[in-house]
Coordinates of C-alpha atoms and ligand atoms in Angstrom, one line a residue:
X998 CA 18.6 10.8 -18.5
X999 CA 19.3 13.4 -21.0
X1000 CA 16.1 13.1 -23.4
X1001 CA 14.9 16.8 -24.5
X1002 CA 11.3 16.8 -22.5
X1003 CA 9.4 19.7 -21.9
X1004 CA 8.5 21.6 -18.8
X1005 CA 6.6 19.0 -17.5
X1006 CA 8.6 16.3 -18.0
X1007 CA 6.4 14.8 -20.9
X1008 CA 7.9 13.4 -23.8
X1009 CA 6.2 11.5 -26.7
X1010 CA 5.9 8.4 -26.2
X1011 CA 7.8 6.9 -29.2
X1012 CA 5.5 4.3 -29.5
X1013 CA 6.2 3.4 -33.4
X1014 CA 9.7 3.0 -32.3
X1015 CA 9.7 0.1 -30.0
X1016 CA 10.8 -3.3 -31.7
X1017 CA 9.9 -6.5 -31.5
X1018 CA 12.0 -8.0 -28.9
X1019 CA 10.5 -5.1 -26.3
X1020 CA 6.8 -5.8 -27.1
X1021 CA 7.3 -9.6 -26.7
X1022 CA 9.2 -8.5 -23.1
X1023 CA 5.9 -6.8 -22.3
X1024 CA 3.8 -10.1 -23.7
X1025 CA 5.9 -12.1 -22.0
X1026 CA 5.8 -10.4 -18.3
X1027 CA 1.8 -9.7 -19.0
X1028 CA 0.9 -13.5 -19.6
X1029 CA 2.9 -14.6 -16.3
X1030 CA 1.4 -12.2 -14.4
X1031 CA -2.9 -12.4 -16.0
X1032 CA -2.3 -16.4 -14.8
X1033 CA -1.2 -15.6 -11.5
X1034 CA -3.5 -12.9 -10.6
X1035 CA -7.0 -14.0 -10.1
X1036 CA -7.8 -15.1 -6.8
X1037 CA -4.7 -13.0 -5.8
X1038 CA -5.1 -9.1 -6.9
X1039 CA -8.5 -7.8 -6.1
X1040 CA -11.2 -7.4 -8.3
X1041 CA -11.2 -3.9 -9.2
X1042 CA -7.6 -4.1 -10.6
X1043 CA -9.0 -7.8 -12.4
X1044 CA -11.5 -5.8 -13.8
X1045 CA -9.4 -2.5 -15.0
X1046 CA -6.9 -5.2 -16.7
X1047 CA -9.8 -6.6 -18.5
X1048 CA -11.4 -3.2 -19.5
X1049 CA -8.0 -1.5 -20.8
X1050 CA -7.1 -4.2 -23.4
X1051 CA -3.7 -4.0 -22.9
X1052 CA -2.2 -7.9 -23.8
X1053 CA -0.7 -7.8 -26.7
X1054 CA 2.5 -5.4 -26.8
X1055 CA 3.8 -2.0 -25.0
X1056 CA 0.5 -0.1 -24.8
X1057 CA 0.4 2.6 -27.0
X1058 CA -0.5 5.6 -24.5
X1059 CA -2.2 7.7 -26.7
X1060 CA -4.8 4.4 -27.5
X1061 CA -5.1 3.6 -23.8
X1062 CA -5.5 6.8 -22.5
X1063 CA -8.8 7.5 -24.6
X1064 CA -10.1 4.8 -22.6
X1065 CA -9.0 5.5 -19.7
X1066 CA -10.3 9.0 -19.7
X1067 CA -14.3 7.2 -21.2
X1068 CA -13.3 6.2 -17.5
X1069 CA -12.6 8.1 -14.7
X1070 CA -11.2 11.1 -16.9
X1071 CA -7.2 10.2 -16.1
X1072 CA -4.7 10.0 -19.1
X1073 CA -1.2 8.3 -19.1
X1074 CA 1.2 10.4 -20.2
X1075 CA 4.8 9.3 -21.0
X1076 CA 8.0 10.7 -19.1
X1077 CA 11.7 9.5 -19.4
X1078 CA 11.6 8.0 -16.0
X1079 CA 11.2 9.1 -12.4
X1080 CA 10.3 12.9 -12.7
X1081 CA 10.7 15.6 -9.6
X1082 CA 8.6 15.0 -7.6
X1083 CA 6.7 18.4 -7.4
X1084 CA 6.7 17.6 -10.9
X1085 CA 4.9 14.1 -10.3
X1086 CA 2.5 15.8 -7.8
X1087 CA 1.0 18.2 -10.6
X1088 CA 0.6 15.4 -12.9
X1089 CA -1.7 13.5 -10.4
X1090 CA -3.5 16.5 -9.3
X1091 CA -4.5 16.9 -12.7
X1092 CA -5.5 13.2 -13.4
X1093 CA -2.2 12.7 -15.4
X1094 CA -0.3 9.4 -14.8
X1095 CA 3.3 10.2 -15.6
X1096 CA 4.8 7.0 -17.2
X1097 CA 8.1 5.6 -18.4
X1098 CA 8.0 4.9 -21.9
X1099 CA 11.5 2.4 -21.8
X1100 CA 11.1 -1.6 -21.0
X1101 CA 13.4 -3.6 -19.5
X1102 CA 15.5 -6.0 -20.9
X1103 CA 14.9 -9.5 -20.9
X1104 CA 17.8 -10.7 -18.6
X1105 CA 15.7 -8.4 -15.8
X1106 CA 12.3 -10.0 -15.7
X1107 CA 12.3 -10.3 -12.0
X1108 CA 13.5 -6.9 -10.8
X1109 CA 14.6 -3.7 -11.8
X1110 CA 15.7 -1.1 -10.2
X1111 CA 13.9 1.7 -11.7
X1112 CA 10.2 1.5 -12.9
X1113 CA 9.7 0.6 -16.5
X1114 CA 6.3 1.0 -18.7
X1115 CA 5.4 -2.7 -17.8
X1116 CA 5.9 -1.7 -13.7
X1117 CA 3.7 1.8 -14.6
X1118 CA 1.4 0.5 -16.9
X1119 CA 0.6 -2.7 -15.6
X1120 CA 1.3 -2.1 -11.9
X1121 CA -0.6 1.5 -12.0
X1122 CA -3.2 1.7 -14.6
X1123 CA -5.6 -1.0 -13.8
X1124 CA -6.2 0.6 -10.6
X1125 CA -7.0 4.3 -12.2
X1126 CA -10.1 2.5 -14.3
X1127 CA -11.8 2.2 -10.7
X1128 CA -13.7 5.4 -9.5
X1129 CA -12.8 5.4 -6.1
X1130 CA -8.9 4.9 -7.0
X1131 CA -8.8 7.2 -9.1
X1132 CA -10.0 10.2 -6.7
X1133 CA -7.6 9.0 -4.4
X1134 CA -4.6 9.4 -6.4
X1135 CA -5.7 12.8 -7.3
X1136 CA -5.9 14.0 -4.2
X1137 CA -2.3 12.5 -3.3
X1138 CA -1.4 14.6 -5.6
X1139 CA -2.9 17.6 -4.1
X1140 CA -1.4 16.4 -1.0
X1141 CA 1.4 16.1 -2.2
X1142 CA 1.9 19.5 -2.9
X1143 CA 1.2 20.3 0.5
X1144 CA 3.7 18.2 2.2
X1145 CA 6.2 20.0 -0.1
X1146 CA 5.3 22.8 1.3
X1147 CA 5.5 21.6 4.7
X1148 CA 8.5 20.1 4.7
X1149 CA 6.8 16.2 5.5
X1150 CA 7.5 14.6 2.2
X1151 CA 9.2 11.7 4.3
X1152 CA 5.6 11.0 6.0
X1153 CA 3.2 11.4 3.1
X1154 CA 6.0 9.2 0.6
X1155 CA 5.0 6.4 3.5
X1156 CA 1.4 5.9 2.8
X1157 CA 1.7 6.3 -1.1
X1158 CA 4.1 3.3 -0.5
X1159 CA 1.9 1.4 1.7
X1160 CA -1.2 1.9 -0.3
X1161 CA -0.5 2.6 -3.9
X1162 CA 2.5 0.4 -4.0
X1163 CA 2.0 -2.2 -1.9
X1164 CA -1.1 -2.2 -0.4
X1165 CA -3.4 -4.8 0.4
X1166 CA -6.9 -5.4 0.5
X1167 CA -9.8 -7.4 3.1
X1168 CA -12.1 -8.9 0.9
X1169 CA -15.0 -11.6 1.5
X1170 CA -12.7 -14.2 0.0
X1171 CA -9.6 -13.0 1.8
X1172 CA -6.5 -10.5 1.5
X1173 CA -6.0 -9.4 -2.4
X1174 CA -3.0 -7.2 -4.0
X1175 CA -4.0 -3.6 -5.1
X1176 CA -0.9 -2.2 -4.7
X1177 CA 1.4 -1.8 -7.7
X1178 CA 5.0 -2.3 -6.5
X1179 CA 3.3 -6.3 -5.9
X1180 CA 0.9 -6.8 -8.8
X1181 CA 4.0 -6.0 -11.0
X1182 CA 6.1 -8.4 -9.9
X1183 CA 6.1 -12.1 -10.1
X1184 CA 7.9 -13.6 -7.0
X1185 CA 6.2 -10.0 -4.4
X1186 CA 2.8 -11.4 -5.4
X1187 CA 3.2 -14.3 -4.1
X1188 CA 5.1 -13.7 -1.2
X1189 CA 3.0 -10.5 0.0
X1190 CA 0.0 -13.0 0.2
X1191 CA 1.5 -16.3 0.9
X1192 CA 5.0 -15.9 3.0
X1193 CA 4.9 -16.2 6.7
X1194 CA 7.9 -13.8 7.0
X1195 CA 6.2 -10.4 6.4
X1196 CA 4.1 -8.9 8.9
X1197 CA 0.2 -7.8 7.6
X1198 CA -1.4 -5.4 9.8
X1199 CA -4.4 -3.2 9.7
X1200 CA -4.1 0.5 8.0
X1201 CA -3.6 3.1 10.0
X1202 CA -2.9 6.6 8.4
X1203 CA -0.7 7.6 11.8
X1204 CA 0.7 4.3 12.0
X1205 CA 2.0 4.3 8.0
X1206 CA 3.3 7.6 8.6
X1207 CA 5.8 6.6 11.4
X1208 CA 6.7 3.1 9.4
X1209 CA 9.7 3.3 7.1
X1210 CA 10.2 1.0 4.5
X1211 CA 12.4 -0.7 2.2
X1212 CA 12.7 0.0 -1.3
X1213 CA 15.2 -2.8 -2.4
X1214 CA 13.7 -6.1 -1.6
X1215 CA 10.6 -7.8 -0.4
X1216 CA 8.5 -5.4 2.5
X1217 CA 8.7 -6.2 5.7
X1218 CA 5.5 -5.2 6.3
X1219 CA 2.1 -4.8 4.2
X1220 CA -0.9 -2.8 5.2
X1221 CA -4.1 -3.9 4.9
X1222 CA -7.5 -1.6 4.2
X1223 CA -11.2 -2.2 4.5
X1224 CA -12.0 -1.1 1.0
X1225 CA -11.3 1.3 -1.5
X1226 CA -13.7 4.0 -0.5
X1227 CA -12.5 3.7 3.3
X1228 CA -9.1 4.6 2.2
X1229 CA -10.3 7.4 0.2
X1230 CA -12.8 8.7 2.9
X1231 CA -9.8 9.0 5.7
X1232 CA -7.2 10.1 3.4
X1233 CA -9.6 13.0 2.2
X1234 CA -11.2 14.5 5.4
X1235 CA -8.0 14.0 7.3
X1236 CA -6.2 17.4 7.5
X1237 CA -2.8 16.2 7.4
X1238 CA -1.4 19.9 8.5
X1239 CA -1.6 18.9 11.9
X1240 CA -1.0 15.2 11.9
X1241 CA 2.2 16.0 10.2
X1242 CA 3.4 18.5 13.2
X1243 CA 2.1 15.5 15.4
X1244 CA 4.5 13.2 14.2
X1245 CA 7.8 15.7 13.7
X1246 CA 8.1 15.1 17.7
X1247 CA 7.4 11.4 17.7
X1248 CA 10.3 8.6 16.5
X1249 CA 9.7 6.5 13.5
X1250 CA 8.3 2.6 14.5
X1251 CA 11.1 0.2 14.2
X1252 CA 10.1 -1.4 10.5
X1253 CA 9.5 -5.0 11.8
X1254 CA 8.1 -4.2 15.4
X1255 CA 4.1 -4.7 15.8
X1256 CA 2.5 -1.9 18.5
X1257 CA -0.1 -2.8 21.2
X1258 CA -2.4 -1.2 18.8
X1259 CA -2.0 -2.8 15.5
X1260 CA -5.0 -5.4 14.2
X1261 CA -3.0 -8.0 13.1
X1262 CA -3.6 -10.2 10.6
X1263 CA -0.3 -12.1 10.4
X1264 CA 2.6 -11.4 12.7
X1265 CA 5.4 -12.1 10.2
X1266 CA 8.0 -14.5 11.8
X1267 CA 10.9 -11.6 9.6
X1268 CA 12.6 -14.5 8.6
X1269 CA 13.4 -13.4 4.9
X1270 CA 14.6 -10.2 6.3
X1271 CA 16.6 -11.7 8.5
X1272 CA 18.5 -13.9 5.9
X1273 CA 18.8 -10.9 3.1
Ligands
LIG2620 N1 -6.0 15.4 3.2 C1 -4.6 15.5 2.9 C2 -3.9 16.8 3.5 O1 -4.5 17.5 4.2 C3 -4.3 15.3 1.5 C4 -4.3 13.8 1.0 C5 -5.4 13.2 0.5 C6 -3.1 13.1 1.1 C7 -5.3 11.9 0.1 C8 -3.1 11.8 0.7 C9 -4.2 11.2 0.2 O2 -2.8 17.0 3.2
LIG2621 FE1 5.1 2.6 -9.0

């Protein structure tokens, strides 16, 4: 896009400029999604949903960062749409959320290609309110920065995918939604839980790194973690240096096949795949 934005890719957010017909798109995709959520996302993005007040109309970033930052001490800043991505690494590292600031229109409720405020707002935010989150996404940013470096951007983009996108989560009560590629989206949060096509299997940091992914449709495959903190822990003490020279001599896994090794929690009969 050609919007003047500054070094950093920030822009203001425009927020006295959206009209009416945006805000309700944003009412409209919040109140389908707040009925479908409980007993389906997991309680730490229920809670963050709850805590940010963020219902009625496009969020006004400025309002919502405040509380955010009361928080766990991240702000949302706004962005014309997907940045660089050394660009979106320095942003996390520094507890910034970079954010779209355009909604979609209502003839794409159900999918868009490129994130919108409702997919970065909704999808990501809740999840910065909790502690634990939040210090991960830092240090993915950090991270990040490092696979730059390294030349291994394809690996680390495959557990921000698998996590952060569309992760899932063991609970008491059973699997939950964290990620935000599936919390966003009406028809993925119900098939990442409930559709016998997808295979859900056990995180594995190596594992996630070998797995490709698709970007266009439903996932063939969803990961799930112990907790929050479990995540964080591996994530954090791992030196990916080199785990990342590990896997430069080892092939990618097939994106369907389950390995001797996986805990499996459902082994996804792939029909959806199959027929899109
Ligand atoms: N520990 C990782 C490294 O050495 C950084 C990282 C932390 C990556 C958390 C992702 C998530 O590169
Ligand atoms: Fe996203």
């Amino acid at each position: 896009m050609d919007i003047a934005h500054a070094a950093d890719w920030t822009i203001p957010q425009g927020w006295q400029h959206y009209t009416a017909a945006e805000h309700a798109v944003w009412t409209t995709l919040f109140e389908r999604q707040a009925a479908l959520l409980p007993g389906r996302a997991c309680r730490e993005f229920l809670a963050g949903l709850k805590a940010l007040d963020i219902s009625a109309g496009i969020p006004d970033f400025e309002l919502m960062s405040e509380r955010l930052f009361g928080l766990t001490g991240w702000r949302v800043v706004a962005v014309p749409g997907l940045v660089p991505e050394d660009v979106f690494f320095e942003h996390l590292a520094n507890r910034r959320f970079p954010a779209g600031n355009f909604i979609r229109r209502p003839d794409q409720l159900d999918y868009l290609e490129e994130p919108d405020v409702f997919h970065d707002v909704f999808g990501h935010v809740p999840m910065l309110t909790d502690p634990v989150f939040a210090d991960y996404m830092q240090a993915y940013g950090q991270g990040g920065r490092r696979a730059l470096q390294l030349g291994r951007l394809g690996n680390l983009a495959r557990l921000y995918w698998y996590t952060v996108e569309f992760g899932l989560l063991r609970t008491d009560a059973g699997l939950r939604i964290y990620g935000a590629g599936i919390v966003s989206s009406r028809s993925e949060s119900v098939f990442a839980l409930d559709d016998p096509s997808p295979n859900r299997l056990g995180f594995s940091l190596r594992r996630v790194l070998r797995t490709p992914y698709r970007i266009d449709d439903f996932q063939q495959n969803y990961f799930v973690i112990d907790s929050l903190p479990a995540l964080l822990d591996e994530t954090v003490n791992t030196d990916f240096a080199p785990l990342y020279a590990e896997l430069a001599a080892l092939p990618d896994i097939p994106i369907s096949a389950i390995e001797p090794t996986d805990l499996v929690f459902t082994r996804g009969t792939q029909s959806y795949a199959a027929s899109h």
